[in-house]
Coordinates of C-alpha atoms and ligand atoms in Angstrom, one line a residue:
M380 CA -63.3 -100.8 115.0
T381 CA -64.1 -97.4 116.7
V382 CA -63.0 -96.2 119.7
F383 CA -66.1 -97.1 121.4
A384 CA -66.2 -100.9 119.9
M385 CA -63.0 -100.8 121.7
L386 CA -63.6 -99.6 125.4
A387 CA -67.1 -100.9 125.3
P388 CA -65.9 -104.8 126.6
L389 CA -63.3 -103.0 128.3
F390 CA -66.2 -100.9 130.4
R391 CA -68.8 -103.8 130.6
R392 CA -66.3 -106.0 132.8
R393 CA -66.1 -103.1 135.6
L394 CA -69.7 -102.2 135.6
G395 CA -70.6 -103.4 139.0
A396 CA -67.9 -101.0 140.3
L397 CA -68.7 -97.7 137.9
T398 CA -72.1 -98.3 139.1
L399 CA -71.0 -98.5 142.3
A400 CA -68.9 -95.4 141.9
L401 CA -71.7 -93.6 139.6
L402 CA -74.1 -93.8 142.7
L403 CA -72.2 -93.2 145.5
S404 CA -70.9 -90.1 143.4
A405 CA -74.6 -89.0 143.3
I406 CA -75.4 -90.0 146.9
T407 CA -72.2 -87.3 148.0
L408 CA -73.3 -84.9 145.8
A409 CA -77.7 -85.7 146.9
A410 CA -76.2 -84.8 150.8
G411 CA -74.0 -82.1 149.7
I412 CA -76.6 -80.1 148.3
A413 CA -79.2 -81.2 150.8
L414 CA -76.2 -80.3 153.5
L415 CA -76.2 -76.5 152.0
G416 CA -80.5 -76.3 151.4
T417 CA -80.8 -77.8 155.6
S418 CA -78.3 -75.3 157.4
G419 CA -79.6 -72.3 154.8
W420 CA -83.1 -73.6 156.5
F421 CA -81.7 -74.2 160.2
I422 CA -80.0 -70.8 160.1
T423 CA -82.7 -68.9 159.0
A424 CA -84.7 -70.5 160.8
T425 CA -82.6 -69.3 163.9
A426 CA -82.5 -66.2 163.1
L427 CA -86.6 -65.8 163.2
T428 CA -86.3 -67.6 166.3
T429 CA -84.5 -65.3 168.2
L430 CA -87.1 -62.4 166.7
G431 CA -89.6 -64.6 168.4
L432 CA -91.2 -66.9 165.9
G433 CA -91.6 -70.7 167.6
F434 CA -89.0 -73.7 165.6
N435 CA -88.5 -76.8 166.2
L436 CA -84.1 -77.0 165.8
F437 CA -83.7 -80.7 167.0
V438 CA -85.1 -81.5 163.2
P439 CA -82.9 -79.7 161.7
S440 CA -79.8 -80.1 163.3
A441 CA -80.3 -83.7 163.5
L442 CA -80.6 -83.4 158.9
V443 CA -77.0 -81.3 159.7
R444 CA -75.4 -84.0 161.2
A445 CA -76.8 -86.5 159.1
F446 CA -76.2 -85.5 155.9
S447 CA -72.5 -84.2 156.9
F448 CA -72.2 -87.7 157.8
I449 CA -73.5 -89.5 154.5
R450 CA -71.5 -87.0 152.2
I451 CA -68.0 -88.3 153.9
L452 CA -69.0 -91.8 153.8
A453 CA -70.2 -91.7 150.4
R454 CA -67.5 -89.5 148.9
Y455 CA -65.1 -92.6 150.2
G456 CA -66.4 -94.8 149.2
E457 CA -66.6 -93.2 145.8
R458 CA -63.1 -92.2 145.8
F459 CA -61.8 -95.7 147.2
V460 CA -64.4 -97.6 144.7
G461 CA -63.7 -95.4 141.7
H462 CA -60.4 -95.2 141.8
N463 CA -59.9 -99.0 142.1
A464 CA -62.3 -99.5 138.9
T465 CA -60.6 -96.7 137.1
L466 CA -56.6 -98.4 137.3
R467 CA -58.6 -102.0 137.2
L468 CA -59.7 -100.4 134.2
L469 CA -56.7 -99.1 132.9
S470 CA -54.4 -102.3 133.5
D471 CA -57.3 -104.4 132.0
L472 CA -56.5 -101.5 128.6
R473 CA -53.2 -102.3 128.9
G474 CA -53.0 -105.8 128.7
W475 CA -55.4 -106.1 126.1
L476 CA -53.5 -103.6 124.2
F477 CA -50.3 -105.7 124.5
S478 CA -51.9 -108.8 123.2
A479 CA -53.3 -106.8 120.4
L480 CA -49.6 -105.0 119.8
F481 CA -48.1 -108.7 119.4
P482 CA -49.4 -110.1 116.7
R483 CA -49.1 -106.6 114.5
L484 CA -44.8 -106.4 115.1
P485 CA -43.5 -105.5 112.9
L486 CA -46.1 -102.6 112.7
S487 CA -46.7 -102.1 109.3
D488 CA -47.0 -98.7 109.3
R489 CA -43.8 -97.4 109.5
S490 CA -44.3 -94.0 110.6
I491 CA -44.7 -95.8 114.3
R492 CA -41.6 -95.2 115.5
H493 CA -40.4 -96.8 119.5
G494 CA -40.7 -94.0 121.5
D495 CA -44.8 -93.6 119.5
L496 CA -45.7 -97.0 121.0
V497 CA -44.2 -96.0 124.4
S498 CA -46.3 -93.2 124.4
R499 CA -49.3 -94.8 123.3
L500 CA -48.7 -97.1 125.5
T501 CA -48.4 -95.4 128.8
A502 CA -49.7 -91.1 128.6
D503 CA -52.0 -92.1 125.5
V504 CA -53.6 -95.1 128.6
D505 CA -53.4 -92.9 132.1
A506 CA -55.7 -90.1 129.3
L507 CA -58.4 -92.6 129.4
D508 CA -59.3 -92.3 133.0
V509 CA -60.6 -88.7 133.0
A510 CA -63.2 -90.2 130.0
F511 CA -63.7 -93.0 132.7
L512 CA -64.0 -91.3 136.1
V513 CA -64.0 -87.9 135.9
A514 CA -66.3 -86.6 133.1
I515 CA -68.9 -89.5 132.9
G516 CA -69.2 -89.8 136.6
P517 CA -69.9 -86.6 137.4
M518 CA -72.1 -85.7 134.3
L519 CA -74.4 -88.8 135.2
G520 CA -74.0 -87.5 139.0
A521 CA -75.0 -83.8 138.2
L522 CA -78.1 -84.7 135.8
L523 CA -79.6 -86.5 138.8
M524 CA -79.3 -84.2 141.4
G525 CA -80.0 -80.9 138.8
M526 CA -83.6 -83.6 138.2
A527 CA -84.1 -84.2 142.0
V528 CA -83.6 -80.5 142.5
T529 CA -86.3 -79.3 140.1
G530 CA -88.5 -81.7 141.5
V531 CA -88.3 -79.9 144.6
L532 CA -88.8 -76.6 143.0
I533 CA -91.5 -78.1 141.4
V534 CA -92.9 -78.4 145.4
F535 CA -91.8 -75.3 147.1
L536 CA -91.4 -72.9 144.4
P537 CA -92.7 -74.0 140.7
S538 CA -92.2 -70.6 138.5
A539 CA -88.4 -71.7 139.8
A540 CA -88.3 -74.9 138.2
L541 CA -88.4 -74.2 134.6
I542 CA -85.2 -72.1 135.1
Y543 CA -83.6 -73.7 137.1
A544 CA -84.1 -76.7 135.0
L545 CA -82.8 -74.7 131.3
A546 CA -79.8 -73.5 133.5
L547 CA -78.7 -77.0 134.6
A548 CA -79.4 -78.1 131.3
G549 CA -77.1 -75.6 129.3
A550 CA -74.4 -76.8 131.8
V551 CA -74.6 -79.7 131.9
F552 CA -75.3 -80.6 128.1
L553 CA -75.7 -77.2 126.0
V554 CA -71.9 -76.2 126.8
P555 CA -69.7 -78.7 127.3
A556 CA -71.0 -80.3 124.8
A557 CA -69.8 -76.9 122.5
L558 CA -66.8 -77.2 124.0
V559 CA -66.0 -81.4 123.5
I560 CA -66.6 -79.5 119.4
S561 CA -64.5 -76.6 119.2
A562 CA -62.2 -78.4 121.5
R563 CA -61.8 -81.6 119.3
K564 CA -58.8 -80.1 117.4
V565 CA -57.0 -78.3 120.4
G566 CA -57.2 -82.0 121.7
R567 CA -55.5 -83.9 119.1
D568 CA -53.2 -81.8 119.2
V569 CA -52.1 -81.7 122.5
V570 CA -51.8 -85.7 122.6
S571 CA -49.8 -86.1 119.1
A572 CA -47.7 -82.6 120.2
A573 CA -47.2 -84.5 123.5
A574 CA -46.3 -88.1 121.5
D575 CA -43.8 -85.9 119.7
T576 CA -41.7 -84.4 122.7
R577 CA -41.7 -88.2 124.7
I578 CA -40.1 -89.2 121.1
A579 CA -37.8 -86.3 121.6
V580 CA -36.9 -87.5 124.4
Y581 CA -36.6 -91.7 123.8
D582 CA -34.6 -90.2 119.8
A583 CA -31.8 -87.9 121.7
I584 CA -31.2 -90.0 124.9
S585 CA -30.6 -93.3 122.7
G586 CA -29.1 -91.5 120.2
H587 CA -27.0 -89.4 122.8
A588 CA -23.3 -90.3 122.5
D589 CA -23.5 -90.0 118.5
L590 CA -24.7 -86.8 118.6
T591 CA -22.3 -85.4 121.1
I592 CA -19.1 -86.8 118.4
L593 CA -21.0 -85.2 116.3
G594 CA -21.5 -81.8 118.0
V595 CA -25.3 -81.8 117.0
L596 CA -26.7 -82.2 120.6
G597 CA -27.5 -78.2 120.3
T598 CA -29.7 -78.6 117.6
A599 CA -31.6 -82.1 119.2
K600 CA -32.1 -79.0 122.2
D601 CA -33.6 -76.9 120.0
R602 CA -35.9 -79.3 117.8
F603 CA -36.8 -80.9 121.3
S604 CA -38.4 -77.2 122.6
A605 CA -39.6 -76.3 119.4
F606 CA -41.9 -78.9 120.2
A607 CA -41.8 -78.2 123.9
R608 CA -43.5 -74.8 122.6
H609 CA -45.7 -76.4 120.3
L610 CA -47.1 -78.9 123.0
S611 CA -47.3 -75.9 125.7
E612 CA -49.1 -73.5 123.2
R613 CA -51.4 -76.1 122.6
R614 CA -52.2 -76.6 125.7
L615 CA -52.8 -73.1 126.7
T616 CA -55.4 -72.6 123.6
L617 CA -57.2 -76.0 125.4
A618 CA -57.2 -74.3 128.5
A619 CA -58.3 -70.8 127.4
L620 CA -61.3 -73.2 125.9
T621 CA -61.8 -75.0 129.4
G622 CA -61.6 -71.8 130.6
A623 CA -64.5 -70.0 128.6
A624 CA -66.9 -72.7 128.6
A625 CA -66.3 -72.6 132.9
M626 CA -67.4 -68.9 133.0
A627 CA -70.4 -70.1 130.7
V628 CA -71.2 -72.6 133.3
Q629 CA -70.7 -69.3 135.8
V630 CA -73.2 -67.4 134.0
L631 CA -76.2 -70.0 133.8
A632 CA -75.5 -70.5 137.9
A633 CA -76.7 -67.1 138.4
I634 CA -78.9 -66.9 136.3
A635 CA -80.5 -69.9 137.8
L636 CA -79.5 -68.4 141.0
I637 CA -81.3 -64.9 140.3
G638 CA -84.3 -66.5 138.8
T639 CA -84.7 -68.6 141.8
L640 CA -84.3 -65.3 143.9
W641 CA -86.6 -63.4 142.2
T642 CA -88.9 -65.3 142.1
G643 CA -88.8 -66.7 145.8
L644 CA -89.2 -63.1 146.9
I645 CA -92.4 -62.6 144.5
A646 CA -93.7 -66.4 146.3
H647 CA -92.8 -64.8 149.7
Q648 CA -94.2 -61.0 149.6
A649 CA -97.8 -63.5 148.2
G650 CA -97.1 -65.5 151.7
A651 CA -96.7 -68.8 149.4
L652 CA -93.3 -69.5 150.8
D653 CA -91.4 -70.4 153.6
P654 CA -88.7 -67.9 154.5
A655 CA -86.5 -70.6 155.9
V656 CA -87.4 -73.1 152.8
F657 CA -86.6 -70.5 150.6
V658 CA -83.2 -69.6 151.7
G659 CA -82.7 -73.2 151.8
L660 CA -84.1 -73.7 148.5
V661 CA -81.4 -70.7 147.3
L662 CA -78.5 -72.6 148.5
A663 CA -79.5 -76.1 147.1
V664 CA -79.6 -74.5 144.0
L665 CA -75.9 -72.8 144.0
G666 CA -74.7 -76.0 145.7
S667 CA -76.5 -78.0 142.4
F668 CA -73.7 -76.4 140.4
E669 CA -70.8 -77.2 142.1
A670 CA -71.0 -80.6 140.2
T671 CA -71.2 -78.9 136.5
A672 CA -67.7 -77.4 136.9
V673 CA -65.8 -80.5 138.0
I674 CA -67.7 -81.3 134.2
V675 CA -66.0 -78.6 132.1
R676 CA -62.5 -79.1 133.3
S677 CA -62.6 -82.9 133.1
V678 CA -64.6 -82.1 129.4
G679 CA -62.2 -80.0 128.5
K680 CA -59.3 -83.1 129.6
S681 CA -61.5 -85.5 127.6
T682 CA -61.3 -84.4 124.0
A683 CA -57.7 -85.2 125.0
A684 CA -58.3 -88.4 126.2
L685 CA -60.3 -89.4 123.0
A686 CA -57.7 -88.3 120.5
A687 CA -55.8 -90.5 123.4
A688 CA -58.5 -93.0 122.4
E689 CA -58.0 -92.5 118.9
R690 CA -54.5 -93.1 118.4
L691 CA -54.7 -96.8 120.7
T692 CA -57.6 -98.1 118.0
A693 CA -55.0 -97.3 115.4
L694 CA -53.1 -99.2 116.1
A695 CA -55.0 -101.9 117.0
N696 CA -57.0 -101.9 113.9
L697 CA -53.8 -102.5 112.0
P698 CA -53.6 -105.6 110.5
P699 CA -51.9 -108.4 112.0
A700 CA -48.1 -109.5 110.4
I701 CA -49.0 -113.2 110.4
I702 CA -52.3 -114.6 110.3
D703 CA -52.5 -118.2 112.7
P704 CA -54.1 -121.4 110.5
A705 CA -57.6 -121.9 111.7
R706 CA -57.0 -125.6 112.1
P707 CA -53.6 -125.4 113.2
L708 CA -50.8 -128.6 113.1
P709 CA -48.4 -129.7 115.4
F710 CA -44.5 -128.6 114.6
P711 CA -43.0 -131.9 113.3
E712 CA -40.4 -133.1 115.6
G713 CA -37.2 -134.7 113.5
Q714 CA -38.0 -133.7 110.7
K715 CA -36.5 -131.8 107.8
I716 CA -36.7 -128.4 106.4
A717 CA -37.1 -127.6 103.1
F718 CA -37.8 -124.2 101.1
S719 CA -39.2 -124.4 97.6
D720 CA -38.8 -122.1 94.9
V721 CA -40.0 -119.2 97.6
H722 CA -40.4 -115.7 96.1
F723 CA -40.3 -113.0 99.0
S724 CA -40.5 -109.4 98.4
Y725 CA -41.2 -106.7 101.2
D726 CA -43.7 -104.3 101.1
S727 CA -44.3 -105.5 97.3
G728 CA -40.9 -103.7 96.7
A729 CA -38.5 -105.4 94.8
P730 CA -37.7 -108.9 94.8
V731 CA -35.3 -110.1 98.1
L732 CA -35.8 -114.0 97.5
N733 CA -36.3 -115.0 93.7
G734 CA -36.4 -119.2 94.0
V735 CA -35.2 -119.9 96.9
T736 CA -35.0 -124.3 97.0
L737 CA -33.6 -125.4 99.8
S738 CA -33.2 -128.5 101.9
I739 CA -31.9 -129.4 105.5
A740 CA -31.8 -132.7 106.9
P741 CA -32.3 -133.1 111.1
G742 CA -29.1 -132.1 112.8
E743 CA -27.2 -131.0 109.6
R744 CA -25.2 -127.2 110.5
I745 CA -25.5 -125.3 107.5
A746 CA -23.9 -122.0 106.6
I747 CA -25.1 -119.1 104.3
T748 CA -22.7 -116.5 102.9
G749 CA -22.9 -114.0 100.5
P750 CA -22.9 -110.7 99.4
S751 CA -24.9 -107.7 101.9
G752 CA -28.2 -106.7 101.1
G753 CA -29.1 -110.6 99.0
G754 CA -31.3 -111.8 101.5
K755 CA -29.7 -113.4 103.9
S756 CA -31.7 -112.6 106.6
T757 CA -35.0 -112.1 104.9
L758 CA -34.4 -115.9 104.5
L759 CA -34.3 -116.4 108.6
S760 CA -37.4 -114.8 109.0
L761 CA -39.3 -116.8 107.0
L762 CA -38.6 -120.0 108.4
L763 CA -39.4 -118.7 111.7
R764 CA -42.9 -117.3 110.3
L765 CA -42.4 -113.7 110.9
N766 CA -43.1 -113.4 107.3
E767 CA -45.3 -115.0 104.5
P768 CA -43.3 -115.7 101.0
Q769 CA -45.9 -114.6 98.3
C770 CA -44.8 -117.7 96.1
G771 CA -43.4 -121.0 96.5
D772 CA -43.7 -123.2 100.1
I773 CA -41.5 -124.1 103.1
R774 CA -42.3 -126.9 104.9
I775 CA -41.3 -128.8 108.2
G776 CA -41.1 -132.7 107.3
T777 CA -44.4 -132.7 105.0
T778 CA -46.8 -129.9 107.3
A779 CA -46.6 -126.6 105.5
L780 CA -44.8 -123.8 107.9
N781 CA -47.9 -121.7 107.5
D782 CA -50.1 -124.1 109.4
I783 CA -48.4 -124.0 112.2
V784 CA -49.5 -121.4 114.8
A785 CA -46.5 -118.8 115.2
A786 CA -45.5 -119.8 118.7
Q787 CA -45.2 -123.6 118.2
V788 CA -42.2 -122.9 115.0
H789 CA -40.7 -119.4 117.5
T790 CA -41.0 -122.6 120.2
N791 CA -38.9 -124.5 118.3
M792 CA -36.5 -122.4 116.8
A793 CA -33.9 -120.1 118.4
L794 CA -32.7 -116.9 116.8
L795 CA -29.6 -115.0 117.4
S796 CA -30.6 -112.5 115.0
Q797 CA -28.1 -109.3 114.2
D798 CA -30.2 -106.8 117.2
S799 CA -30.7 -109.5 119.7
P800 CA -31.2 -107.2 122.9
V801 CA -29.7 -107.1 126.4
F802 CA -32.1 -106.3 129.6
I803 CA -31.6 -105.2 132.7
D804 CA -31.4 -108.0 134.7
T805 CA -28.8 -110.3 136.2
I806 CA -26.6 -112.0 133.8
R807 CA -28.6 -115.4 135.6
N808 CA -31.9 -114.2 133.9
N809 CA -31.1 -112.7 130.8
L810 CA -29.6 -115.9 130.0
R811 CA -32.9 -117.8 131.2
I812 CA -35.1 -115.7 129.1
A813 CA -34.1 -119.2 126.2
R814 CA -34.7 -121.8 128.5
P815 CA -36.5 -120.5 132.1
L816 CA -35.6 -123.6 134.4
A817 CA -32.1 -124.0 133.4
D818 CA -29.7 -124.8 135.6
D819 CA -26.2 -123.6 136.6
E820 CA -24.2 -126.1 135.4
A821 CA -26.1 -125.4 132.0
I822 CA -25.5 -121.9 131.7
W823 CA -21.9 -122.2 132.7
A824 CA -21.8 -124.3 129.7
A825 CA -23.5 -122.1 127.7
L826 CA -21.5 -119.2 128.5
G827 CA -18.3 -122.2 127.9
A828 CA -19.6 -121.9 124.2
A829 CA -19.9 -118.7 123.2
K830 CA -16.7 -117.8 124.9
L831 CA -17.5 -115.4 128.1
E832 CA -17.5 -117.9 131.0
K833 CA -13.8 -116.5 131.9
F834 CA -15.5 -112.9 131.7
V835 CA -18.2 -113.5 133.4
A836 CA -16.1 -115.6 136.4
T837 CA -14.2 -112.6 136.9
L838 CA -17.1 -110.8 138.3
P839 CA -17.6 -110.4 141.9
E840 CA -21.3 -110.8 141.7
G841 CA -20.4 -113.8 138.6
L842 CA -24.0 -114.9 137.5
D843 CA -26.1 -112.8 139.8
T844 CA -24.2 -109.1 138.0
V845 CA -26.4 -107.4 137.3
L846 CA -26.5 -105.7 133.7
G847 CA -27.8 -101.5 132.1
E848 CA -30.2 -100.8 130.7
S849 CA -29.0 -102.2 126.8
G850 CA -26.1 -104.4 128.8
R851 CA -23.9 -100.7 129.1
T852 CA -22.1 -102.7 131.8
L853 CA -20.2 -104.7 128.7
S854 CA -18.9 -104.2 126.0
A855 CA -20.0 -104.7 122.2
G856 CA -18.6 -108.3 122.0
Q857 CA -19.0 -109.4 125.3
M858 CA -22.8 -108.2 125.0
R859 CA -23.0 -110.3 121.6
R860 CA -21.7 -113.3 123.1
L861 CA -23.9 -113.1 125.6
C862 CA -26.6 -113.2 122.9
L863 CA -24.8 -116.0 121.7
A864 CA -25.2 -118.4 125.1
R865 CA -28.7 -117.2 125.5
T866 CA -29.5 -119.1 122.0
L867 CA -27.0 -122.0 122.7
L868 CA -28.9 -122.1 126.1
S869 CA -32.2 -122.6 124.5
D870 CA -33.6 -126.5 124.4
A871 CA -35.0 -125.4 120.5
P872 CA -33.8 -127.7 117.8
I873 CA -33.8 -125.8 115.8
I874 CA -31.3 -122.9 116.1
L875 CA -30.7 -119.4 113.7
L876 CA -27.6 -117.8 113.7
D877 CA -27.4 -114.6 112.2
E878 CA -23.5 -113.4 112.6
P879 CA -23.1 -115.5 115.5
T880 CA -19.1 -114.1 116.0
N881 CA -19.7 -110.4 114.6
A882 CA -17.7 -107.8 117.5
L883 CA -15.8 -111.3 118.2
D884 CA -11.8 -111.3 117.6
R885 CA -10.2 -113.7 115.6
A886 CA -9.0 -115.5 118.1
N887 CA -12.5 -116.2 119.8
E888 CA -14.3 -116.0 116.7
L889 CA -11.8 -119.3 115.4
S890 CA -13.0 -121.0 118.9
F891 CA -16.8 -120.2 118.6
F892 CA -16.3 -122.8 115.6
E893 CA -14.1 -124.9 116.9
T894 CA -17.3 -125.3 119.9
L895 CA -20.1 -124.8 117.9
A896 CA -20.3 -128.3 116.9
E897 CA -20.0 -129.7 120.4
A898 CA -22.4 -126.6 121.6
T899 CA -25.1 -127.6 119.4
K900 CA -24.6 -131.6 118.6
G901 CA -27.9 -133.0 117.6
R902 CA -29.4 -129.8 116.8
T903 CA -30.0 -128.2 113.1
V904 CA -28.0 -125.4 112.5
V905 CA -28.5 -122.3 110.0
M906 CA -26.1 -119.5 110.7
I907 CA -25.2 -116.8 108.7
T908 CA -22.0 -115.7 108.2
H909 CA -19.6 -113.2 106.5
A910 CA -16.4 -114.5 108.1
A911 CA -14.1 -117.1 106.7
I912 CA -15.2 -120.5 107.8
P913 CA -13.0 -123.2 108.5
D914 CA -12.8 -126.7 107.7
G915 CA -15.0 -129.1 109.7
T916 CA -17.0 -126.2 111.3
V917 CA -20.2 -126.8 109.5
D918 CA -21.6 -129.4 107.1
R919 CA -22.5 -127.6 104.0
V920 CA -21.9 -123.5 102.9
L921 CA -24.3 -122.0 101.1
E922 CA -24.0 -118.5 98.9
M923 CA -26.9 -115.8 98.5
R924 CA -26.6 -113.6 95.9
N925 CA -29.6 -111.6 94.4
G926 CA -32.0 -113.3 96.3
R927 CA -30.6 -116.8 94.8
L928 CA -28.6 -120.0 97.1
T929 CA -25.7 -121.4 95.3
Q930 CA -23.7 -123.8 96.5
Ligands
LIG1410 N1 -38.4 -105.0 107.0 C1 -38.0 -104.5 106.2 N2 -38.7 -103.8 105.4 C2 -38.2 -103.8 104.1 N3 -37.0 -103.8 103.2 C3 -35.8 -104.8 104.0 C4 -36.7 -105.4 105.6 N4 -35.6 -105.8 106.2 C5 -34.6 -106.5 105.1 N5 -35.2 -105.2 103.7 C6 -34.5 -105.2 102.7 O1 -34.5 -106.8 101.7 C7 -32.8 -107.0 101.8 C8 -32.1 -108.2 102.4 O2 -31.8 -108.3 103.0 P1 -31.4 -108.8 104.6 O3 -31.3 -108.2 105.4 O4 -32.2 -110.0 104.2 O5 -30.0 -109.2 103.5 P2 -28.8 -109.6 104.3 O6 -28.0 -110.8 103.7 O7 -28.8 -110.3 105.5 O8 -28.3 -108.6 105.2 P3 -26.5 -107.9 105.2 O9 -26.1 -109.6 105.5 O10 -26.2 -107.3 105.2 O11 -27.4 -108.8 107.4 C9 -32.3 -105.2 101.9 O12 -31.9 -105.1 100.2 C10 -32.8 -105.0 102.8 O13 -33.1 -103.7 102.8

């Protein structure tokens, strides 16, 4: 998908408001030029009147008032409608990007990091507002005005019309085109340097404690400074190119002005041009170049906006991680889970699962143990349809897992992964993610099963306690138990637990194993653990070694 194919449907949705903003911007510009022209005509004519020539003051003074009034109203309307449409467009764009992003997670392009994703979703999308409102609008507005002023010149001063039209076309088309071509690479550099700087900040904040303890905070700071220096150098280059283009526009404006003055003086001497109209024309020519200065500034920024748009399309063009079936089947309830001869490897690398065959009856609780890197978490990711096996199949009852849409699979399975997150929110809301309508009784029961009930009961705000970013106000063990409580609170019939007792002391671990059967009663449980499991905790223990399961 190209940048334009990506933006076109989003633009189309806001076409009415954007067209209105454009129209109002053209009216503002026209009123400004007319105001300047009429004022010039008015002042000159008034001066000539004092020299004894007759002049009707009423018409121009009424026109000056009318044009300034129109200009104020049109500018207000243009800002209101234009900004409103642009903000809505950006929110459409963010929504579109979010929905394009989720089916692509985990991203196949491993070089895109979290900080970079944040940067794309925020700064890159914001950069586009320049392209929409500030560049395209003034360009079309200046073009319309240029045509109108050329028409007026053809009527009153035809000899100046060609010089003016050529100079204006140069300012509206040639100079911006030259700027786009010469600044394209710099614009790209600015966007990627800005992203690098943000990623460096993100990395430094998330790894701050480790960097401090390892004594390498200074190195991280130097790295950040280098990125920031590179960014400001690139921005300076872009500003220099934009400045050169602005100068070229001023030169063209001067050419148009001198041409109008020169030909106007000749026409006046020949008695073919009224002096008051002459001054009005000169000022109108001057006023019409006002819009072109905005174009250059915006086009300079648009080169970065184009690069930002390219980064967004690159994200949207990544292949989806999992493709949902064209004719999906419903998730069968109360059926066994069956893996048969499943083979899997990441990115065509070494095999991780090597012919796994496994059958889990509904309501059965199994544990999978085995050495680190043996493929246990990968097995869960296949069951969740986060990855698909290259060979063999996975079924729920008789339905193949890849005939069920991923969202339905996730509704029926609750996962406690090794890195389940805690969000900046209250304890209650952190838990209700798993079951939005859960009442306090169910929440306390889940906390009890996860051995966190006593701790939460001691908090002055109880379930309404707000947890800091990434649960920083909790210990690692408490955080883990909170995530475990969330999984247990879910009413999914299949519970997947990856190292649920990680970060729990042995006493709490044993106590959790004791309550597991009660907390997951009637549900299927697949638990991965390195812990020694007391007898009776699960129905079966399997071992995963080198991608194969053994009893
Ligand atoms: N997203 C991934 N991309 C590429 N390789 C991966 C990915 N996730 C896991 N692997 C590799 O697959 C192999 C199995 O990993 P997996 O996490 O399934 O093992 P595990 O048995 O759960 O280990 P642990 O007990 O340490 O959690 C490892 O060699 C690992 O490097």
